[in-house]
mmCIF file of C-alpha atoms in Angstrom:
data_model
loop_
_atom_site.group_PDB
_atom_site.id
_atom_site.type_symbol
_atom_site.label_atom_id
_atom_site.label_comp_id
_atom_site.label_asym_id
_atom_site.label_seq_id
_atom_site.Cartn_x
_atom_site.Cartn_y
_atom_site.Cartn_z
ATOM 1 C CA MET A 463 -23.362 59.002 -34.309
ATOM 2 C CA PRO A 464 -24.897 55.901 -33.733
ATOM 3 C CA PRO A 465 -23.470 52.700 -34.816
ATOM 4 C CA SER A 466 -24.604 51.080 -38.320
ATOM 5 C CA ASP A 467 -26.390 47.902 -38.735
ATOM 6 C CA THR A 468 -24.218 46.571 -42.195
ATOM 7 C CA HIS A 469 -21.729 44.383 -42.262
ATOM 8 C CA ARG A 470 -18.279 46.368 -43.564
ATOM 9 C CA ALA A 471 -16.761 42.934 -44.654
ATOM 10 C CA ASP A 472 -13.238 44.364 -44.524
ATOM 11 C CA GLU A 473 -12.026 44.792 -40.354
ATOM 12 C CA ARG A 474 -9.853 48.196 -41.554
ATOM 13 C CA ARG A 475 -12.706 50.270 -39.104
ATOM 14 C CA PHE A 476 -12.658 47.542 -36.667
ATOM 15 C CA LEU A 477 -9.674 47.331 -35.687
ATOM 16 C CA ASP A 478 -8.831 51.485 -36.343
ATOM 17 C CA GLU A 479 -11.355 52.234 -33.923
ATOM 18 C CA ARG A 480 -10.100 50.833 -31.100
ATOM 19 C CA GLY A 481 -8.661 53.602 -29.663
ATOM 20 C CA SER A 482 -10.935 56.034 -30.058
ATOM 21 C CA ALA A 483 -13.838 57.964 -29.075
ATOM 22 C CA SER A 484 -16.197 56.363 -31.523
ATOM 23 C CA ALA A 485 -15.614 52.572 -31.095
ATOM 24 C CA THR A 486 -18.517 50.281 -29.426
ATOM 25 C CA LEU A 487 -17.265 49.436 -26.324
ATOM 26 C CA ALA A 488 -19.358 45.511 -24.582
ATOM 27 C CA PRO A 489 -21.239 45.856 -21.656
ATOM 28 C CA ASN A 490 -18.570 45.362 -19.301
ATOM 29 C CA GLY A 491 -16.778 48.616 -20.392
ATOM 30 C CA LEU A 492 -13.794 47.469 -22.939
ATOM 31 C CA ASN A 493 -12.786 48.286 -25.738
ATOM 32 C CA PRO A 494 -13.864 44.452 -27.806
ATOM 33 C CA ALA A 495 -11.032 46.021 -30.358
ATOM 34 C CA THR A 496 -8.627 45.719 -27.618
ATOM 35 C CA ILE A 497 -9.382 42.739 -25.719
ATOM 36 C CA MET A 498 -6.920 39.766 -27.237
ATOM 37 C CA GLU A 499 -3.322 40.398 -27.009
ATOM 38 C CA LYS A 500 -1.688 42.264 -30.386
ATOM 39 C CA ALA A 501 0.022 39.077 -30.857
ATOM 40 C CA VAL A 502 -2.799 36.944 -30.586
ATOM 41 C CA ARG A 503 -4.750 39.331 -33.235
ATOM 42 C CA GLU A 504 -2.492 39.850 -36.030
ATOM 43 C CA ARG A 505 -1.343 35.647 -36.285
ATOM 44 C CA ILE A 506 -5.547 35.731 -36.165
ATOM 45 C CA ILE A 507 -5.938 38.166 -39.225
ATOM 46 C CA GLY A 508 -2.565 36.923 -40.328
ATOM 47 C CA SER A 509 -4.545 33.096 -40.481
ATOM 48 C CA TYR A 510 -5.255 31.492 -43.856
ATOM 49 C CA PHE A 511 -8.497 29.994 -41.869
ATOM 50 C CA TRP A 512 -9.260 33.844 -40.713
ATOM 51 C CA LYS A 513 -8.601 35.074 -44.148
ATOM 52 C CA GLU A 514 -11.141 31.995 -46.115
ATOM 53 C CA GLN A 515 -13.580 31.239 -43.720
ATOM 54 C CA CYS A 516 -14.337 35.061 -40.766
ATOM 55 C CA PHE A 517 -14.568 36.461 -44.790
ATOM 56 C CA GLY A 518 -18.749 37.874 -44.510
ATOM 57 C CA VAL A 519 -19.634 36.504 -41.851
ATOM 58 C CA ASN A 520 -23.153 37.270 -39.556
ATOM 59 C CA GLU A 521 -23.929 36.002 -36.253
ATOM 60 C CA ALA A 522 -26.153 32.737 -38.420
ATOM 61 C CA ASP A 523 -23.253 32.484 -40.207
ATOM 62 C CA ILE A 524 -21.093 31.543 -36.691
ATOM 63 C CA ILE A 525 -22.842 28.439 -36.600
ATOM 64 C CA ASP A 526 -22.843 26.698 -39.713
ATOM 65 C CA ARG A 527 -19.022 27.792 -39.202
ATOM 66 C CA VAL A 528 -18.657 26.250 -35.520
ATOM 67 C CA ALA A 529 -20.389 22.656 -37.032
ATOM 68 C CA SER A 530 -17.693 22.858 -39.461
ATOM 69 C CA HIS A 531 -15.296 23.636 -38.631
ATOM 70 C CA VAL A 532 -14.536 23.615 -34.738
ATOM 71 C CA LYS A 533 -13.433 20.831 -33.537
ATOM 72 C CA PHE A 534 -11.716 21.855 -30.792
ATOM 73 C CA VAL A 535 -11.100 23.781 -27.907
ATOM 74 C CA GLY A 536 -7.447 26.028 -27.443
ATOM 75 C CA GLY A 537 -5.475 29.169 -28.275
ATOM 76 C CA THR A 538 -2.613 28.836 -30.121
ATOM 77 C CA TYR A 539 -0.570 25.817 -31.397
ATOM 78 C CA GLY A 540 1.681 24.104 -33.299
ATOM 79 C CA VAL A 541 5.636 25.704 -33.726
ATOM 80 C CA SER A 542 4.178 28.350 -35.494
ATOM 81 C CA GLN A 543 1.456 29.359 -32.462
ATOM 82 C CA THR A 544 -1.931 29.457 -35.340
ATOM 83 C CA PRO A 545 -4.214 30.058 -34.383
ATOM 84 C CA SER A 546 -7.115 27.571 -33.778
ATOM 85 C CA PRO A 547 -10.395 28.235 -35.559
ATOM 86 C CA PHE A 548 -12.382 28.742 -32.315
ATOM 87 C CA LEU A 549 -10.163 31.561 -31.158
ATOM 88 C CA CYS A 550 -10.805 33.537 -34.880
ATOM 89 C CA LEU A 551 -14.250 32.798 -34.719
ATOM 90 C CA ALA A 552 -13.935 33.979 -30.738
ATOM 91 C CA PHE A 553 -12.473 37.410 -32.641
ATOM 92 C CA LYS A 554 -14.801 37.596 -34.846
ATOM 93 C CA LEU A 555 -17.544 37.366 -32.055
ATOM 94 C CA LEU A 556 -15.901 40.206 -31.131
ATOM 95 C CA GLN A 557 -16.561 42.200 -34.039
ATOM 96 C CA LEU A 558 -20.162 41.051 -34.870
ATOM 97 C CA SER A 559 -20.470 41.535 -31.169
ATOM 98 C CA PRO A 560 -24.409 40.019 -30.431
ATOM 99 C CA GLY A 561 -27.180 40.273 -28.116
ATOM 100 C CA ASP A 562 -27.898 38.642 -25.207
ATOM 101 C CA ASP A 563 -31.288 37.846 -27.765
ATOM 102 C CA VAL A 564 -28.446 36.389 -30.476
ATOM 103 C CA LEU A 565 -26.275 34.811 -27.382
ATOM 104 C CA GLY A 566 -29.218 33.241 -26.207
ATOM 105 C CA VAL A 567 -29.108 30.734 -29.221
ATOM 106 C CA TYR A 568 -26.099 29.774 -29.342
ATOM 107 C CA LEU A 569 -25.678 28.882 -25.589
ATOM 108 C CA GLU A 570 -29.969 26.782 -24.964
ATOM 109 C CA TYR A 571 -31.053 25.836 -28.691
ATOM 110 C CA GLY A 572 -27.878 25.374 -30.770
ATOM 111 C CA GLY A 573 -25.422 24.461 -27.598
ATOM 112 C CA GLU A 574 -27.468 21.201 -26.930
ATOM 113 C CA LYS A 575 -26.994 20.198 -30.753
ATOM 114 C CA TRP A 576 -23.930 21.750 -30.949
ATOM 115 C CA LYS A 577 -21.285 21.247 -27.624
ATOM 116 C CA TYR A 578 -18.666 23.731 -29.663
ATOM 117 C CA LEU A 579 -21.516 26.092 -29.591
ATOM 118 C CA ARG A 580 -21.831 26.204 -26.170
ATOM 119 C CA ALA A 581 -17.714 26.594 -25.501
ATOM 120 C CA LEU A 582 -17.910 30.123 -27.591
ATOM 121 C CA ALA A 583 -21.341 31.098 -26.524
ATOM 122 C CA CYS A 584 -19.374 30.994 -23.306
ATOM 123 C CA PHE A 585 -15.977 32.096 -24.269
ATOM 124 C CA TYR A 586 -17.243 35.289 -25.164
ATOM 125 C CA VAL A 587 -20.061 35.433 -22.375
ATOM 126 C CA ARG A 588 -16.570 35.692 -19.577
ATOM 127 C CA LEU A 589 -15.117 38.354 -21.969
ATOM 128 C CA THR A 590 -17.710 40.851 -23.190
ATOM 129 C CA ARG A 591 -20.389 40.910 -20.119
ATOM 130 C CA LYS A 592 -20.204 41.994 -16.801
ATOM 131 C CA ALA A 593 -19.917 39.633 -14.106
ATOM 132 C CA GLU A 594 -23.462 39.794 -12.491
ATOM 133 C CA ASP A 595 -23.614 38.260 -16.212
ATOM 134 C CA VAL A 596 -20.757 36.395 -16.555
ATOM 135 C CA HIS A 597 -21.729 34.066 -13.683
ATOM 136 C CA LYS A 598 -25.347 34.243 -13.828
ATOM 137 C CA VAL A 599 -24.986 33.099 -17.407
ATOM 138 C CA LEU A 600 -22.184 30.126 -16.512
ATOM 139 C CA GLU A 601 -23.275 28.953 -13.838
ATOM 140 C CA GLY A 602 -25.687 27.592 -15.102
ATOM 141 C CA TYR A 603 -23.848 24.917 -17.492
ATOM 142 C CA LEU A 604 -21.597 24.063 -14.631
ATOM 143 C CA GLY A 605 -23.634 20.791 -14.808
ATOM 144 C CA ASP A 606 -22.429 19.990 -18.346
ATOM 145 C CA ARG A 607 -20.672 16.703 -18.955
ATOM 146 C CA ARG A 608 -20.547 16.697 -22.874
ATOM 147 C CA LYS A 609 -16.503 16.234 -23.720
ATOM 148 C CA LEU A 610 -14.340 18.189 -25.373
ATOM 149 C CA ARG A 611 -11.002 18.278 -27.002
ATOM 150 C CA ARG A 612 -8.494 21.051 -25.838
ATOM 151 C CA ARG A 613 -5.956 21.804 -27.269
ATOM 152 C CA GLY A 614 -2.529 23.197 -26.406
ATOM 153 C CA ARG A 615 1.061 23.955 -26.164
ATOM 154 C CA GLU A 616 1.125 20.152 -24.573
ATOM 155 C CA GLY A 617 -1.235 18.664 -27.567
ATOM 156 C CA VAL A 618 -4.530 16.676 -27.322
ATOM 157 C CA ARG A 619 -6.234 16.587 -24.926
ATOM 158 C CA VAL A 620 -9.196 15.600 -23.493
ATOM 159 C CA GLY A 621 -11.423 17.942 -21.254
ATOM 160 C CA TYR A 622 -15.566 18.798 -19.897
ATOM 161 C CA VAL A 623 -18.039 21.038 -20.615
ATOM 162 C CA ASP A 624 -18.522 21.803 -17.312
ATOM 163 C CA GLU A 625 -14.471 21.669 -16.647
ATOM 164 C CA PHE A 626 -13.816 24.632 -19.095
ATOM 165 C CA VAL A 627 -16.803 26.830 -17.641
ATOM 166 C CA ASP A 628 -15.748 26.886 -14.899
ATOM 167 C CA GLU A 629 -12.052 27.891 -15.940
ATOM 168 C CA LEU A 630 -13.243 30.711 -17.455
ATOM 169 C CA LEU A 631 -15.084 31.888 -13.850
ATOM 170 C CA VAL A 632 -11.810 30.447 -11.320
ATOM 171 C CA LYS A 633 -9.062 31.010 -14.419
ATOM 172 C CA GLU A 634 -7.370 34.440 -15.527
ATOM 173 C CA ARG A 635 -5.581 33.658 -18.825
ATOM 174 C CA VAL A 636 -7.503 30.306 -21.364
ATOM 175 C CA CYS A 637 -7.377 30.106 -24.875
ATOM 176 C CA GLY A 638 -4.027 31.797 -24.866
ATOM 177 C CA THR A 639 -6.951 34.876 -23.750
ATOM 178 C CA SER A 640 -5.826 37.180 -20.384
ATOM 179 C CA LEU A 641 -9.110 37.975 -19.175
ATOM 180 C CA TRP A 642 -10.451 40.828 -17.601
ATOM 181 C CA GLN A 643 -10.272 40.668 -14.000
ATOM 182 C CA MET A 644 -13.469 39.316 -12.966
ATOM 183 C CA PRO A 645 -14.209 40.017 -8.865
ATOM 184 C CA LYS A 646 -14.695 36.472 -6.690
ATOM 185 C CA ARG A 647 -18.562 35.769 -6.193
ATOM 186 C CA GLU A 648 -18.267 35.895 -2.824
ATOM 187 C CA ILE A 649 -17.327 39.789 -2.726
ATOM 188 C CA LEU A 650 -20.593 40.533 -5.444
ATOM 189 C CA GLU A 651 -23.018 38.095 -2.381
ATOM 190 C CA ASP A 652 -21.571 40.993 -0.296
ATOM 191 C CA LEU A 653 -22.604 43.509 -2.142
ATOM 192 C CA GLU A 654 -25.712 42.560 -2.503
ATOM 193 C CA VAL A 655 -25.430 41.974 -6.213
ATOM 194 C CA LEU A 656 -25.802 38.153 -6.571
ATOM 195 C CA GLU A 657 -27.939 34.845 -4.158
ATOM 196 C CA PRO A 658 -25.644 32.795 -3.025
ATOM 197 C CA ARG A 659 -25.319 29.848 -5.066
ATOM 198 C CA VAL A 660 -27.099 27.226 -4.190
ATOM 199 C CA SER A 661 -25.321 23.851 -5.743
ATOM 200 C CA PRO A 662 -27.469 21.051 -7.236
ATOM 201 C CA LEU A 663 -25.803 18.561 -4.728
ATOM 202 C CA GLY A 664 -27.646 19.659 -2.135
ATOM 203 C CA ASP A 665 -26.192 22.689 1.488
ATOM 204 C CA ILE A 666 -23.101 21.744 1.501
ATOM 205 C CA GLU A 667 -22.292 22.803 5.039
ATOM 206 C CA GLU A 668 -24.939 19.683 6.052
ATOM 207 C CA LEU A 669 -22.976 17.647 3.525
ATOM 208 C CA LEU A 670 -19.927 18.663 5.576
ATOM 209 C CA ALA A 671 -21.919 18.019 8.858
ATOM 210 C CA GLU A 672 -23.197 14.436 7.780
ATOM 211 C CA GLU A 673 -19.668 13.140 6.785
ATOM 212 C CA GLU A 674 -18.259 14.170 9.958
ATOM 213 C CA GLU A 675 -20.857 12.171 11.673
ATOM 214 C CA GLU A 676 -19.865 9.656 9.441
ATOM 215 C CA GLU A 677 -16.006 9.902 10.156
ATOM 216 C CA GLU A 678 -17.444 10.079 13.769
ATOM 217 C CA ASN A 679 -19.312 6.644 13.691
ATOM 218 C CA ARG A 680 -16.950 4.690 12.226
ATOM 219 C CA GLU A 681 -13.873 5.924 14.417
ATOM 220 C CA GLY A 682 -16.268 5.268 17.143
ATOM 221 C CA GLU A 683 -16.405 1.753 15.550
ATOM 222 C CA GLY A 684 -13.102 0.655 15.806
ATOM 223 C CA ASP A 685 -12.178 1.809 19.280
ATOM 224 C CA GLY A 686 -14.797 -0.776 19.848
ATOM 225 C CA GLY A 687 -13.569 -3.067 17.392
ATOM 226 C CA ASP A 688 -9.059 -2.330 19.015
ATOM 227 C CA GLU A 689 -10.920 -2.538 22.657
ATOM 228 C CA GLU A 690 -11.981 -6.543 21.415
ATOM 229 C CA GLY A 691 -8.264 -7.253 18.740
ATOM 230 C CA GLY A 692 -6.670 -5.914 22.673
ATOM 231 C CA GLU A 693 -8.280 -8.195 25.495
ATOM 232 C CA ARG A 694 -7.541 -11.099 22.032
ATOM 233 C CA ARG A 695 -3.691 -10.120 21.663
ATOM 234 C CA ARG A 696 -3.646 -10.294 25.437
ATOM 235 C CA GLU A 697 -4.928 -13.304 26.524
ATOM 236 C CA ASN A 698 -3.062 -14.610 23.370
ATOM 237 C CA GLY A 699 -0.120 -13.409 24.962
ATOM 238 C CA ALA A 700 -0.374 -15.425 27.930
ATOM 239 C CA ARG A 701 -1.469 -18.180 26.520
ATOM 240 C CA SER A 702 2.347 -18.133 24.188
ATOM 241 C CA GLY A 703 3.576 -16.503 27.073
ATOM 242 C CA GLY A 704 3.073 -20.142 29.510
ATOM 243 C CA ASP A 705 3.842 -21.633 26.674
ATOM 244 C CA ARG A 706 7.157 -19.961 25.989
ATOM 245 C CA GLU A 707 7.808 -20.823 29.184
ATOM 246 C CA GLU A 708 7.433 -24.071 29.089
ATOM 247 C CA GLY A 709 10.104 -24.168 26.594
ATOM 248 C CA GLU A 710 12.435 -22.573 27.947
ATOM 249 C CA THR A 711 11.926 -24.452 30.787
ATOM 250 C CA GLU A 712 13.157 -27.681 28.388
ATOM 251 C CA SER A 713 15.806 -26.544 26.245
ATOM 252 C CA GLU A 714 17.711 -25.241 30.034
ATOM 253 C CA ASP A 715 17.252 -29.377 30.744
ATOM 254 C CA ASP A 716 18.676 -29.948 27.018
ATOM 255 C CA ARG A 717 21.388 -27.054 27.408
ATOM 256 C CA GLU A 718 22.768 -29.321 30.701
ATOM 257 C CA ARG A 719 22.296 -32.296 29.102
ATOM 258 C CA GLU A 720 24.689 -31.595 26.131
ATOM 259 C CA TYR A 721 26.683 -29.917 28.202
ATOM 260 C CA ARG A 722 27.669 -32.965 30.268
ATOM 261 C CA ARG A 723 28.214 -34.583 27.166
ATOM 262 C CA ARG A 724 30.738 -32.803 25.791
ATOM 263 C CA ARG A 725 32.496 -32.721 29.504
ATOM 264 C CA ARG A 726 32.423 -36.600 30.452
ATOM 265 C CA SER A 727 33.761 -35.953 25.869
ATOM 266 C CA SER A 728 36.069 -33.801 26.437
ATOM 267 C CA SER A 729 37.702 -35.944 30.121
ATOM 268 C CA GLU A 730 37.867 -39.059 27.749
ATOM 269 C CA TYR A 731 39.632 -36.988 24.908
ATOM 270 C CA SER A 732 42.195 -36.261 27.471
ATOM 271 C CA ASP A 733 43.091 -39.249 29.243
ATOM 272 C CA ARG A 734 43.047 -40.937 25.829
ATOM 273 C CA ASP A 735 45.844 -37.988 25.293
ATOM 274 C CA TYR A 736 47.193 -38.452 28.041
ATOM 275 C CA ARG A 737 47.983 -42.260 27.906
ATOM 276 C CA ARG A 738 49.367 -41.818 24.406
ATOM 277 C CA ARG A 739 52.018 -39.465 24.902
ATOM 278 C CA ARG A 740 53.101 -41.228 28.211
ATOM 279 C CA SER A 741 53.796 -44.556 25.840
ATOM 280 C CA SER A 742 55.087 -41.732 23.043
ATOM 281 C CA SER A 743 57.466 -40.793 26.044
ATOM 282 C CA GLN A 744 58.562 -44.133 26.988
ATOM 283 C CA ARG A 745 59.359 -44.914 24.110
ATOM 284 C CA ASP A 746 61.819 -42.126 23.091
ATOM 285 C CA SER A 747 63.097 -42.628 26.551
ATOM 286 C CA SER A 748 63.634 -46.771 25.315
ATOM 287 C CA GLY A 749 64.451 -45.406 22.611
ATOM 288 C CA ASP A 750 67.742 -43.264 23.833
ATOM 289 C CA ARG A 751 68.857 -45.730 26.452
ATOM 290 C CA MET A 752 69.724 -48.398 23.502
ATOM 291 C CA ASP A 753 71.247 -45.774 21.674
ATOM 292 C CA VAL A 754 73.799 -44.779 24.740
ATOM 293 C CA ASP A 755 74.540 -48.996 25.463
ATOM 294 C CA ARG A 756 74.794 -49.319 22.374
ATOM 295 C CA ASP A 757 77.681 -46.716 21.704
ATOM 296 C CA ASP A 758 79.656 -47.531 24.846
ATOM 297 C CA ARG A 759 79.892 -51.463 23.820
ATOM 298 C CA ASP A 760 81.984 -50.123 20.757
ATOM 299 C CA HIS A 761 84.325 -47.877 22.392
ATOM 300 C CA ARG A 762 85.429 -50.759 24.420
ATOM 301 C CA SER A 763 85.449 -53.299 21.270
ATOM 302 C CA ARG A 764 88.040 -50.766 19.738
ATOM 303 C CA ARG A 765 90.062 -50.953 23.221
ATOM 304 C CA GLU A 766 89.871 -54.098 22.990
ATOM 305 C CA ARG A 767 91.483 -54.321 19.353
ATOM 306 C CA SER A 768 93.360 -51.641 19.956
ATOM 307 C CA ASP A 769 95.261 -53.243 22.992
ATOM 308 C CA SER A 770 96.223 -56.448 21.516
ATOM 309 C CA ARG A 771 97.505 -54.475 18.603
#
């Protein structure tokens, strides 16, 4: 049974057919209703933005919703893990399944005016298109340097469109959504599915070779400067060595003169001390003799007095 062109306002059919064989698959072979995790889908369907702004919306209304309500790129945020308008509109695109012509308008004409519309279209391309188509489409926007607000669990930060596109090509989880595992570009090049990518900066190998040559030239200049500096250091060392020898001889003469001065002063001090000790000993000995003579005189006078009695 071919898919109906009539848009259904409710999402019951889209969600009820997510496991059936009659569900319309994305170009990469995945069911659009099951690309996002169940917990994320339930939060989106239960959110206020989805019930109010995504009811009965078609491909043209997506541009109006992005211009009016999308102020940042992100998945779920806050304590309650509220889905962002960006994520709700991405889920709406999975339901609408726009064609390549509509995506071209989102990416080119609308993307030049509304950067968040381009980011939304790149996110949808990464979710639904084949690996070679993802690389061909997204690599063209790696030169977009416009700023984006990125909001996550850690808060709001400033990012860039090219940074967001690079994350879609490299990372496995972006905006709270697990991306399907896409083969790397090297494998696709080996299978001759993709042509080797030419960087806007030029040939990477030539740039690396030029950088190596510049480093070698700088090292060579540095070695020559080191040799000249070494010669200067040796000359300065020889000069400082001669000055040091003269200074050492002067210091030795000063030490010898100081030693002689101290020796004379110590000898003079020792002579004075010897004379002082000798004079003090003589005074002590003379005092002792005077004491003995006084005692003898007292003893003789006492005997004389006793005899007279």
